Amino acid sequence: LKSEDRFRDIYNYAYLFSREKGQKCVQFETAIGIWRLLLEGKWPLLDDWCDFLSKHHSNRAISRDTWQQLLDFIKSIKPDFSNFDENAAWPYLLDEFVTEMKEKQAAA
Amino acid sequence: REIVDRGLIRSITQMLSDLGHAVYVEDFEAPFLASSAEFYKKEAQEFIVSSDCSQYLVKAERRLHEEVERVKNYLHATTEAKITRVVETELVLNQMKALAEMENSGLVSMLMHDKYDDLQRMYQLFRHVDGGSQLIRTYMADHVKDIGKQLVTDPEKTKDPVEFVQKLLDERDKYDRVVTQSFADDKTFRNTLNQSFEFFINLNQRSPEYISLFIDDRLRKGLKGMTDTDIDLVLDKVMSLFRYLQEKDLFEKYYKQHLAKRLLSGRPVSDDAERSLLIKLKTECGYQFTSKLESMFTDIKTSRDMMQEYTSKAGEAGCSDAAAATSGIDLQVQVLTTGSWPTQSACKCNLPRELEICCERFRTFYLETHSGRRLTWQTNMGTADLRADFGGGNRHELNVSTYQMCILLLFNDTDRLTYQEISEATEIPAADLKRSLQSLALMKGKNVLRKEPLSKEILDSDVFIFNDKFQSKLYKVKVGTVSAQKEGETEKQETRHKVEEDRKPQIEAAIVRIMKSRKMLDHNSIITEVMRQLAPRFLPNPAVIKKRIESLIEREFIERDADDRKMYRYLA
């Protein structure tokens, strides 16, 4: 349990750390980089997430809330997204990610 | 045919009652009710195959009367309620679905053919059984929604906005009459009708625009010869349609645009009717809805008073300015308060020199009394009356838009101009320039200019020539297209985009208001509450509300709760 909390602390701190001076949000490129660093091997959908962002959200910044909520998402949502409720309080980027993933899975 | 000995039966039933009410019930009433039920069950099945819905209902009604009479004549009074229930169960309750659904004679057919009596009979019979009233309402709702859906999705019927709205009003009148005449003004039926209308009117996204265009059409032309009460009636009916709209803010945008055109057209405005409608809108939607609209009226009135002052002042001062003295230009200015009138992108064009001088004189006059203000000429909103001399001593008065005036006055110096030359001289934006030239050169009966080549499209390579041979039966020719029109596809998208943008701050304000008062609230409750608060103006999309929440989190108005990610907290 302790290591999980530790990881969360590190993960959340990484966001603040990677912000450029004077910026409130982390730039897209940097975010992808840090995500790959921290989540490689820990999250099977990491590549899908990065692909999705590159396609739909590139050159835009990532909000702090989205960053933090992603960890909750990774921990609680099943790989088939069966327990994902789009009317719940997830950031809309995650809503869109799930929608696209569901389409991908249906097509496969 | 057997004849009933009423006297005898009355004595018998009386005798049983005297022995004790329980005796009456057990020995007579119970078997009586049971065999009556059998009888009516059979009769119902016979009726249903041999009669149509209307005939069946008449028979059922008659049977009920007969039983009531029977009780009065020779049964105990307490039997009335029970036998009535038996008849209603067998003849009505158990057959009502089949009756309503009867082809060519059932409920839908009655509604379509205004069979008020039949409908009334059905209502009076059905409402006494469980679920009877509801059945009629459900079928009526489904039918109205069907008819309505067909109407609003039919491209033929939705081509002309005014006709479309007239059809909506006619449909509403029709069903209103049914509820009044056949359903005893039953409130639940009225509500059902309203819900059905609300459902299908909002299926067509152009309903707000079309309703505003209908109002515009009526206020511009259709009220001559109508009494005040008649006018009020029409406006009230239109208001009832307005009430069904879910996107009232979209309506407001169009209404403002159309009102602006009416007020600036230079045509007489039905002042009383306009104000009457404004009051109705204010009563319905509150002060915020109409405050800007009222300000528009005030601007017009103020401008009118100011022009009187201006012309009298110019008169007494005597014109020392030679150009102005000989120009003979009758200038009418309306000063519009920015923010109250529909926003237009700043567009400048080059005015003819004589007009420039005139305008500058007015600007000086105005700024003398309002020194802190800034005036910008809205060249896309004005009109002009020009006196034009054509070949053969032909003189006409042309009513044109400001843009068209700028174009035409160029032809005072030359007879031929290319599109490029006109564009460079006037600096009118391309889309507007093309539209103006279309009206001047390609409309039958109004082609004061000729175009080479004579194609339908305006191209950069076109040449325009003063049409010396112009003819018209009328002395005054109206060329300008300044009255309200149904929007083209691009403009429609733009308007929708503007409205969506306007909604964002309103949603955010609602979220902040709610969070400020509740301090802490879960996601779904916020969504529900925001939708409830904004419903009088529009129905916000939950996904859009969610994005606004995220934006507010980023701007640190609210935050997520550390322990429960579904809860938000207000940040003071």
XYZ file of C-alpha atoms in Angstrom:
680
model
C 0.000 0.000 0.000
C 2.816 2.312 0.908
C 4.561 1.882 -2.423
C 1.311 2.649 -4.221
C 0.963 5.910 -2.348
C 4.599 6.649 -3.051
C 4.086 6.070 -6.701
C 1.112 8.370 -6.764
C 3.106 11.088 -5.042
C 5.933 10.737 -7.522
C 3.531 10.633 -10.433
C 1.707 13.779 -9.333
C 4.926 15.587 -8.560
C 6.247 14.720 -12.010
C 3.533 16.938 -13.486
C 4.563 19.967 -11.485
C 8.199 19.235 -12.162
C 7.784 19.085 -15.925
C 5.948 22.360 -16.258
C 7.880 25.062 -18.025
C 8.558 28.216 -16.137
C 5.468 30.387 -15.855
C 3.242 27.792 -17.486
C 0.234 26.361 -15.731
C 0.008 23.250 -17.874
C 2.420 20.693 -19.219
C 2.976 20.678 -22.963
C 1.843 17.693 -24.953
C 5.297 16.426 -25.946
C 6.661 16.606 -22.425
C 3.613 14.840 -20.992
C 3.964 11.942 -23.397
C 7.614 11.668 -22.468
C 6.994 11.559 -18.724
C 4.110 9.152 -19.130
C 6.287 6.755 -21.065
C 8.913 7.033 -18.392
C 6.629 6.382 -15.463
C 4.028 4.031 -16.878
C 6.051 1.795 -19.209
C 5.296 -1.771 -18.300
C 2.730 -0.700 -15.763
C -0.159 0.018 -18.100
C -0.921 -2.140 -21.183
C -2.834 0.672 -22.861
C 0.013 3.189 -22.670
C 0.726 3.007 -26.399
C -2.948 3.356 -27.266
C -3.174 6.399 -25.026
C -0.191 8.072 -26.623
C -1.490 7.264 -30.118
C -4.872 8.656 -29.257
C -3.405 11.898 -27.977
C -1.123 12.303 -30.963
C -4.084 11.942 -33.273
C -6.606 14.148 -31.500
C -4.909 16.320 -28.974
C -1.437 17.040 -30.251
C 0.034 20.480 -29.651
C -2.389 21.064 -26.840
C -1.496 21.151 -23.170
C -2.480 18.553 -20.620
C -4.347 19.854 -17.601
C -3.312 18.907 -14.115
C -6.690 17.362 -13.421
C -6.431 15.102 -16.466
C -2.939 14.043 -15.408
C -4.020 13.139 -11.900
C -7.234 11.444 -12.952
C -5.390 9.223 -15.414
C -3.817 7.322 -12.547
C -7.229 6.680 -10.986
C -8.416 5.568 -14.382
C -5.559 3.116 -14.839
C -6.144 1.649 -11.418
C -9.901 1.257 -11.499
C -11.093 0.766 -15.062
C -11.205 -2.712 -16.570
C -9.489 -3.410 -19.909
C -12.840 -3.837 -21.625
C -14.079 -0.572 -20.077
C -17.186 -2.330 -18.850
C -17.123 -0.379 -15.609
C -16.515 2.988 -17.234
C -19.395 5.411 -16.882
C -19.199 8.310 -19.284
C -21.627 10.231 -17.118
C -19.266 10.005 -14.162
C -16.758 12.637 -13.238
C -13.931 11.562 -15.589
C -12.161 14.286 -17.605
C -13.593 14.466 -21.107
C -10.291 13.409 -22.679
C -10.733 10.048 -20.986
C -14.330 9.873 -22.244
C -13.063 10.358 -25.770
C -10.242 7.860 -25.267
C -12.655 5.186 -24.095
C -15.021 5.874 -26.984
C -12.217 5.434 -29.480
C -10.879 2.319 -27.743
C -14.326 0.740 -27.761
C -14.588 1.392 -31.498
C -11.156 -0.116 -32.026
C -12.044 -3.188 -30.004
C -15.329 -3.637 -31.813
C -13.609 -3.415 -35.175
C -10.920 -5.918 -34.214
C -90.387 -10.607 -26.110
C -90.603 -10.948 -22.369
C -92.002 -8.091 -20.413
C -90.501 -7.443 -17.073
C -92.914 -7.151 -14.197
C -91.211 -4.336 -12.458
C -93.639 -4.095 -9.616
C -93.179 -7.711 -8.744
C -89.398 -7.577 -8.831
C -89.357 -4.415 -6.793
C -91.401 -6.098 -4.111
C -89.114 -9.106 -4.059
C -85.925 -7.126 -3.783
C -87.517 -4.961 -1.135
C -88.497 -8.057 0.760
C -84.973 -9.433 0.641
C -83.611 -6.128 1.878
C -86.043 -6.139 4.730
C -84.715 -9.504 5.783
C -81.321 -7.914 6.075
C -79.009 -6.245 3.586
C -76.682 -9.238 3.653
C -79.580 -11.412 2.477
C -80.199 -9.104 -0.447
C -76.587 -9.134 -1.363
C -76.007 -12.867 -1.017
C -79.217 -14.220 -2.423
C -79.857 -11.728 -5.142
C -77.199 -9.167 -5.860
C -74.192 -11.477 -6.132
C -75.751 -13.862 -8.647
C -77.265 -10.906 -10.447
C -73.871 -9.288 -10.862
C -72.254 -12.583 -11.891
C -74.745 -13.364 -14.620
C -74.709 -9.752 -15.778
C -70.957 -10.039 -16.143
C -71.376 -13.178 -18.247
C -73.982 -11.489 -20.359
C -71.925 -8.398 -21.018
C -68.767 -10.348 -21.680
C -70.556 -12.139 -24.481
C -72.171 -8.997 -25.740
C -68.839 -7.188 -25.801
C -67.409 -9.825 -28.085
C -70.405 -9.643 -30.374
C -70.325 -5.835 -30.496
C -66.633 -5.666 -31.186
C -66.880 -7.693 -34.380
C -70.116 -6.210 -35.614
C -69.678 -2.519 -34.929
C -67.100 0.116 -35.540
C -65.655 2.044 -32.626
C -68.180 4.846 -32.716
C -71.171 2.474 -32.814
C -69.729 0.335 -30.043
C -69.311 3.343 -27.771
C -72.912 4.379 -28.358
C -74.089 0.888 -27.436
C -71.934 0.776 -24.337
C -73.238 4.131 -23.236
C -76.795 2.964 -23.771
C -76.248 -0.202 -21.726
C -74.916 1.856 -18.839
C -77.990 4.057 -18.877
C -80.228 1.028 -18.986
C -78.619 -0.501 -15.927
C -78.865 2.738 -13.981
C -82.524 2.958 -14.896
C -83.030 -0.642 -13.869
C -81.620 0.013 -10.432
C -83.775 3.081 -10.028
C -86.855 1.142 -10.994
C -86.624 -2.027 -9.002
C -83.300 -2.689 -7.337
C -81.680 -1.479 -4.175
C -79.817 1.809 -4.620
C -76.548 0.341 -3.477
C -76.489 -1.951 -6.473
C -76.012 0.944 -8.861
C -72.307 1.397 -8.260
C -71.687 -2.337 -8.473
C -73.579 -3.033 -11.686
C -72.066 0.056 -13.256
C -68.659 -1.307 -12.466
C -69.568 -4.665 -14.042
C -70.728 -3.034 -17.271
C -67.700 -0.778 -17.375
C -65.355 -3.687 -16.816
C -66.846 -5.942 -19.464
C -67.784 -3.407 -22.108
C -65.073 -0.813 -21.583
C -62.069 -1.922 -19.577
C -61.594 -5.268 -21.275
C -62.123 -3.874 -24.761
C -60.649 -0.428 -24.620
C -57.349 -1.250 -26.238
C -59.066 -3.016 -29.108
C -61.455 -0.105 -29.473
C -58.791 2.568 -29.529
C -56.767 0.602 -32.044
C -59.657 -0.185 -34.377
C -58.644 0.464 -37.910
C -60.402 3.298 -39.694
C -62.672 4.046 -36.757
C -60.502 4.031 -33.663
C -58.963 6.865 -31.723
C -56.494 7.973 -34.368
C -59.184 8.111 -37.010
C -61.423 10.135 -34.723
C -58.627 12.581 -34.019
C -57.798 12.987 -37.669
C -61.403 13.634 -38.645
C -62.364 15.872 -35.735
C -65.047 13.509 -34.454
C -65.712 15.580 -31.360
C -68.799 13.709 -30.200
C -67.224 10.286 -30.547
C -64.115 11.451 -28.752
C -66.172 12.935 -25.970
C -68.115 9.714 -25.562
C -64.893 7.717 -25.459
C -63.420 10.076 -22.878
C -66.494 9.949 -20.656
C -66.601 6.160 -20.799
C -62.913 5.440 -20.478
C -62.174 7.795 -17.636
C -64.274 5.701 -15.289
C -62.104 2.653 -15.669
C -58.594 2.031 -14.477
C -56.081 3.371 -16.941
C -58.757 4.457 -19.388
C -57.913 8.131 -19.414
C -54.244 7.289 -19.627
C -54.839 5.044 -22.620
C -56.462 7.839 -24.592
C -53.710 10.223 -23.620
C -50.971 7.808 -24.658
C -52.498 7.107 -28.034
C -53.147 10.791 -28.596
C -49.583 11.664 -27.646
C -48.154 9.023 -29.979
C -50.334 10.212 -32.824
C -49.555 13.903 -32.330
C -45.847 13.157 -32.080
C -46.047 11.109 -35.277
C -47.871 13.779 -37.228
C -45.573 16.408 -35.807
C -42.424 14.453 -36.598
C -43.567 14.019 -40.200
C -44.254 17.725 -40.453
C -40.951 18.928 -39.084
C -38.773 16.488 -41.004
C -40.477 16.841 -44.386
C -38.246 18.979 -46.609
C -41.250 20.111 -48.633
C -43.097 21.349 -45.591
C -40.047 22.991 -44.031
C -38.986 24.908 -47.128
C -40.930 28.048 -46.328
C -40.539 29.200 -42.721
C -43.786 31.164 -42.576
C -45.879 28.340 -44.004
C -44.184 25.895 -41.681
C -45.055 27.871 -38.573
C -48.579 28.446 -39.832
C -48.973 24.664 -40.109
C -47.714 24.274 -36.550
C -50.262 26.804 -35.369
C -53.018 25.055 -37.295
C -52.125 21.690 -35.784
C -52.085 23.179 -32.346
C -55.460 24.828 -32.870
C -56.893 21.526 -34.029
C -55.817 19.537 -30.999
C -56.556 22.391 -28.638
C -60.125 22.299 -29.862
C -60.294 18.552 -29.262
C -59.149 18.944 -25.675
C -61.706 21.681 -25.094
C -64.666 20.116 -26.865
C -64.146 16.440 -26.249
C -61.908 16.121 -23.227
C -63.571 18.716 -21.013
C -60.460 20.882 -20.904
C -58.836 18.152 -18.851
C -55.526 19.509 -17.539
C -53.721 16.194 -17.891
C -54.694 16.079 -21.539
C -53.509 19.600 -22.088
C -50.185 18.743 -20.494
C -49.852 15.654 -22.656
C -50.528 17.756 -25.730
C -47.927 20.291 -24.674
C -45.351 17.589 -24.074
C -46.011 16.074 -27.478
C -45.610 19.426 -29.188
C -42.465 20.175 -27.246
C -41.096 16.832 -28.361
C -41.442 17.267 -32.095
C -40.920 21.013 -32.418
C -37.437 20.558 -31.058
C -36.673 17.780 -33.520
C -36.139 20.464 -36.105
C -33.211 22.649 -35.158
C -34.494 25.517 -37.259
C -37.724 25.931 -35.316
C -36.434 28.909 -33.305
C -35.327 30.696 -36.474
C -38.547 29.913 -38.302
C -40.785 31.079 -35.496
C -38.906 34.373 -35.423
C -39.267 34.672 -39.203
C -42.986 34.062 -38.890
C -43.277 36.839 -36.335
C -41.162 39.051 -38.585
C -43.436 38.360 -41.529
C -46.577 39.158 -39.558
C -45.198 42.296 -37.984
C -43.878 43.560 -41.315
C -46.900 42.929 -43.434
C -49.685 40.828 -42.060
C -51.421 43.010 -39.522
C -53.302 45.479 -41.689
C -56.973 45.553 -40.904
C -56.672 43.445 -37.795
C -58.108 44.698 -34.566
C -55.944 44.907 -31.465
C -57.643 41.861 -29.981
C -57.052 39.845 -33.135
C -53.402 40.796 -33.188
C -53.082 39.867 -29.538
C -54.630 36.494 -30.249
C -52.125 35.723 -32.978
C -49.243 36.810 -30.780
C -50.505 34.680 -27.899
C -50.661 31.648 -30.140
C -47.129 32.270 -31.343
C -46.036 32.620 -27.726
C -47.444 29.169 -27.002
C -45.184 27.789 -29.720
C -42.287 29.761 -28.298
C -42.844 28.123 -24.925
C -42.155 24.717 -26.458
C -38.711 25.702 -27.687
C -35.814 24.192 -25.809
C -33.331 26.541 -27.382
C -34.869 29.843 -26.412
C -31.494 31.552 -26.520
C -31.208 30.640 -30.188
C -34.623 32.188 -30.759
C -33.472 35.324 -28.969
C -30.509 35.663 -31.300
C -32.665 35.417 -34.392
C -35.358 37.641 -32.950
C -32.786 40.325 -32.298
C -31.419 40.086 -35.834
C -34.854 40.254 -37.371
C -35.984 43.060 -35.092
C -32.891 45.066 -35.988
C -33.720 44.728 -39.670
C -37.309 45.764 -39.072
C -36.310 48.792 -37.045
C -33.667 49.915 -39.524
C -35.572 49.197 -42.699
C -37.094 52.641 -42.817
C -40.481 50.983 -43.265
C -43.239 51.763 -40.785
C -43.192 49.476 -37.791
C -46.299 48.231 -35.975
C -45.145 49.817 -32.779
C -48.027 48.605 -30.617
C -47.776 45.020 -31.793
C -43.983 45.011 -31.360
C -44.266 46.303 -27.828
C -47.095 43.945 -26.990
C -44.969 40.992 -28.014
C -42.034 42.320 -26.065
C -44.145 42.445 -22.921
C -45.276 38.869 -23.483
C -41.657 37.764 -23.871
C -40.692 39.624 -20.730
C -43.516 38.006 -18.754
C -42.434 34.614 -20.002
C -38.665 34.932 -19.706
C -37.868 37.747 -17.399
C -36.221 41.090 -17.701
C -32.838 39.896 -18.990
C -34.419 38.445 -22.083
C -35.950 41.689 -23.223
C -33.784 44.434 -21.772
C -31.545 44.595 -24.843
C -34.530 44.448 -27.163
C -36.115 47.345 -25.339
C -32.882 49.259 -25.607
C -33.083 48.841 -29.380
C -36.485 50.518 -29.412
C -35.164 53.301 -27.222
C -32.234 53.887 -29.585
C -34.626 54.329 -32.500
C -36.761 56.783 -30.634
C -33.771 58.728 -29.343
C -32.335 58.862 -32.844
C -35.591 60.155 -34.247
C -35.692 62.959 -31.681
C -32.050 63.714 -32.326
C -32.520 63.945 -36.093
C -35.211 66.553 -35.555
C -32.812 68.541 -33.466
C -30.075 68.113 -36.051
C -32.106 69.223 -39.037
C -33.567 72.216 -37.235
C -30.125 73.233 -36.038
C -28.696 72.881 -39.539
C -31.606 74.940 -40.805
C -31.160 77.840 -38.466
C -27.380 77.887 -38.629
C -27.521 78.110 -42.418
C -25.087 76.004 -44.365
C -21.801 77.711 -44.910
C -20.363 74.503 -46.259
C -20.786 74.793 -50.016
C -20.648 71.102 -50.726
C -23.279 70.287 -48.148
C -25.523 73.116 -49.269
C -25.658 71.866 -52.825
C -25.615 68.159 -52.113
C -29.274 68.058 -51.157
C -28.667 64.865 -49.269
C -31.333 64.042 -46.748
C -29.462 62.139 -44.089
C -31.218 60.000 -41.507
C -29.028 58.593 -38.793
C -29.804 55.979 -36.201
C -27.339 55.754 -33.369
C -27.197 52.213 -32.045
C -25.849 51.322 -28.638
C -23.237 48.618 -29.084
C -24.107 45.560 -27.046
C -27.833 45.955 -27.473
C -27.862 45.385 -31.211
C -26.778 42.187 -32.942
C -23.011 42.165 -33.205
C -21.699 42.715 -36.662
C -18.107 42.344 -37.637
C -16.620 45.762 -38.186
C -16.948 46.451 -41.876
C -15.885 49.601 -43.526
C -16.456 50.594 -47.034
C -15.616 53.746 -48.939
C -18.538 56.103 -48.999
C -19.077 58.500 -51.878
C -17.349 61.788 -51.167
C -20.553 63.810 -50.915
C -21.831 61.432 -48.291
C -18.585 61.424 -46.346
C -18.867 65.163 -45.807
C -22.465 64.815 -44.684
C -21.575 62.067 -42.265
C -18.685 63.933 -40.778
C -20.918 66.912 -40.104
C -23.279 64.686 -38.205
C -20.431 63.109 -36.257
C -19.248 66.542 -35.163
C -22.738 67.491 -34.080
C -23.198 64.286 -32.106
C -19.856 64.345 -30.360
C -20.480 67.891 -29.219
C -23.117 66.587 -26.849
C -21.654 63.137 -26.252
C -17.953 63.775 -26.113
C -16.850 60.525 -24.506
C -18.411 58.300 -27.145
C -17.131 56.705 -30.309
C -19.176 56.467 -33.493
C -18.624 53.845 -36.174
C -20.661 53.885 -39.358
C -22.321 50.497 -39.955
C -22.263 50.511 -43.701
C -23.731 47.035 -43.921
C -26.960 48.025 -42.247
C -28.097 51.170 -43.988
C -30.472 51.957 -46.825
C -30.594 54.705 -49.410
C -33.151 56.201 -51.755
C -31.574 57.269 -55.039
C -33.075 59.249 -57.869
C -31.844 57.744 -61.105
C -32.203 59.047 -64.661
C -32.228 56.419 -67.393
C -32.406 56.711 -71.151
C -35.452 58.260 -72.757
C -36.141 60.618 -69.864
C -36.974 57.617 -67.683
C -36.661 58.541 -64.023
C -37.017 56.189 -61.095
C -36.480 56.218 -57.397
C -34.376 53.291 -56.271
C -34.442 51.969 -52.726
C -31.123 50.233 -52.170
C -28.753 49.171 -49.450
C -25.830 51.407 -48.494
C -23.444 49.076 -50.276
C -25.511 49.217 -53.428
C -25.572 52.989 -53.218
C -21.787 53.088 -53.093
C -21.623 50.853 -56.152
C -24.211 52.789 -58.148
C -22.752 56.194 -57.462
C -19.536 55.084 -59.134
C -21.563 55.001 -62.354
C -22.080 58.755 -62.127
C -18.584 59.116 -63.533
C -18.502 56.222 -65.996
C -20.794 53.738 -67.707
C -18.562 50.678 -67.463
C -16.718 49.177 -64.537
C -15.048 45.847 -63.931
C -15.673 43.871 -60.767
C -12.127 44.619 -59.663
C -12.579 48.344 -60.150
C -15.790 48.333 -58.128
C -14.142 46.265 -55.425
C -11.145 48.561 -55.179
C -13.165 51.746 -55.198
C -15.716 50.710 -52.608
C -13.702 48.237 -50.509
C -16.889 46.345 -49.782
C -16.167 42.804 -48.457
C -16.277 40.235 -51.263
C -19.311 38.194 -50.179
C -21.414 41.296 -49.604
C -20.191 42.845 -52.843
C -21.223 39.819 -54.845
C -24.605 39.681 -53.164
C -25.206 43.375 -53.811
C -24.196 43.080 -57.442
C -26.462 40.079 -57.877
C -29.449 42.149 -56.813
C -28.409 45.022 -59.075
C -27.633 43.063 -62.207
C -29.373 39.714 -62.185
C -32.868 40.318 -60.859
C -35.673 40.673 -63.334
C -37.310 44.068 -63.132
C -34.527 45.462 -61.000
C -31.511 45.171 -63.258
C -30.271 48.732 -63.197
C -26.915 47.310 -64.187
C -26.050 44.908 -66.973
C -23.423 42.226 -66.568
C -21.015 40.802 -69.107
C -21.097 37.856 -69.436
C -24.728 37.170 -68.605
C -23.958 34.209 -66.332
C -25.602 33.578 -62.965
C -22.433 33.765 -60.927
C -20.486 36.898 -60.140
C -16.865 36.368 -61.097
C -13.849 38.581 -60.616
C -13.588 38.979 -64.370
C -17.118 40.330 -64.851
C -17.874 43.760 -66.255
C -20.819 45.885 -65.171
C -22.550 48.434 -67.332
C -25.155 51.034 -66.473
C -28.433 49.794 -67.908
C -29.664 52.793 -69.817
C -32.638 50.809 -71.054
C -33.914 49.937 -67.588
C -37.711 49.816 -67.384
C -40.156 49.320 -64.568
C -43.875 49.815 -64.155
C -43.270 51.272 -60.718
C -41.696 54.652 -60.134
C -40.205 53.480 -56.845
C -38.168 50.336 -57.282
C -37.033 48.359 -54.293
C -33.715 46.694 -55.005
C -32.203 46.283 -51.563
C -32.459 42.958 -49.809
C -32.537 44.143 -46.269
C -35.561 42.358 -44.894
C -35.088 39.195 -42.887
C -34.477 36.013 -44.802
C -34.054 32.403 -43.869
C -30.339 31.895 -43.314
C -28.164 30.013 -45.725
C -26.175 27.030 -44.524
C -22.951 28.917 -43.702
C -24.720 31.691 -41.823
C -26.759 29.122 -39.922
C -23.578 27.395 -38.768
C -22.111 30.726 -37.723
C -25.161 31.622 -35.673
C -25.184 28.234 -34.003
C -21.500 28.611 -33.229
C -22.078 32.025 -31.661
C -24.878 30.662 -29.528
C -22.769 27.717 -28.341
C -20.009 30.148 -27.405
C -22.475 32.369 -25.528
C -23.652 29.342 -23.579
C -20.254 28.519 -22.120
C -20.069 31.480 -19.708
C -23.707 30.944 -18.745
C -22.975 27.340 -17.839
C -19.897 28.362 -15.897
C -21.815 31.038 -14.018
C -24.423 28.452 -13.073
C -21.776 25.996 -11.853
C -20.070 28.651 -9.760
C -23.391 29.829 -8.330
C -24.335 26.293 -7.352
C -20.937 25.449 -5.875
C -20.809 28.706 -3.967
C -24.067 27.926 -2.217
C -23.527 24.199 -1.680
C -19.777 24.301 -0.994
C -19.432 20.618 -1.863
C -21.408 18.621 -4.404
C -21.083 15.442 -6.458
C -20.736 15.395 -10.211
C -24.176 14.122 -11.160
C -25.943 16.524 -8.846
C -24.112 19.440 -10.399
C -25.146 18.301 -13.863
C -28.773 17.938 -12.819
C -28.864 21.265 -11.052
C -27.188 23.149 -13.913
C -29.646 21.689 -16.369
C -32.508 22.668 -14.136
C -31.308 26.241 -13.733
C -30.634 26.820 -17.406
C -33.705 25.007 -18.786
C -35.657 28.265 -19.269
C -33.052 29.308 -21.818
C -31.568 26.148 -23.251
C -30.805 22.528 -22.458
C -27.100 22.207 -21.795
C -25.415 19.040 -22.908
C -23.933 17.084 -19.957
C -20.700 16.661 -21.909
C -20.432 20.426 -22.341
C -21.125 20.977 -18.651
C -18.364 18.525 -17.843
C -15.879 20.465 -19.978
C -16.811 23.670 -18.187
C -16.249 21.952 -14.840
C -12.796 20.954 -15.987
C -12.079 24.465 -17.122
C -13.161 25.787 -13.732
C -10.911 23.259 -12.005
C -8.011 24.470 -14.078
C -8.788 28.079 -13.222
C -9.035 27.064 -9.582
C -12.654 28.000 -8.951
C -13.353 24.480 -7.760
C -11.337 21.370 -6.966
C -11.880 17.664 -6.698
C -12.155 16.182 -3.267
C -8.952 14.354 -2.351
C -10.725 11.240 -1.123
C -13.768 11.046 -3.382
C -12.993 11.830 -7.005
C -16.686 12.305 -7.772
C -17.036 15.233 -5.368
C -16.146 18.801 -6.095
C -15.439 21.543 -3.616
C -15.842 25.283 -3.971
C -12.617 27.250 -3.632
C -13.242 30.621 -2.040
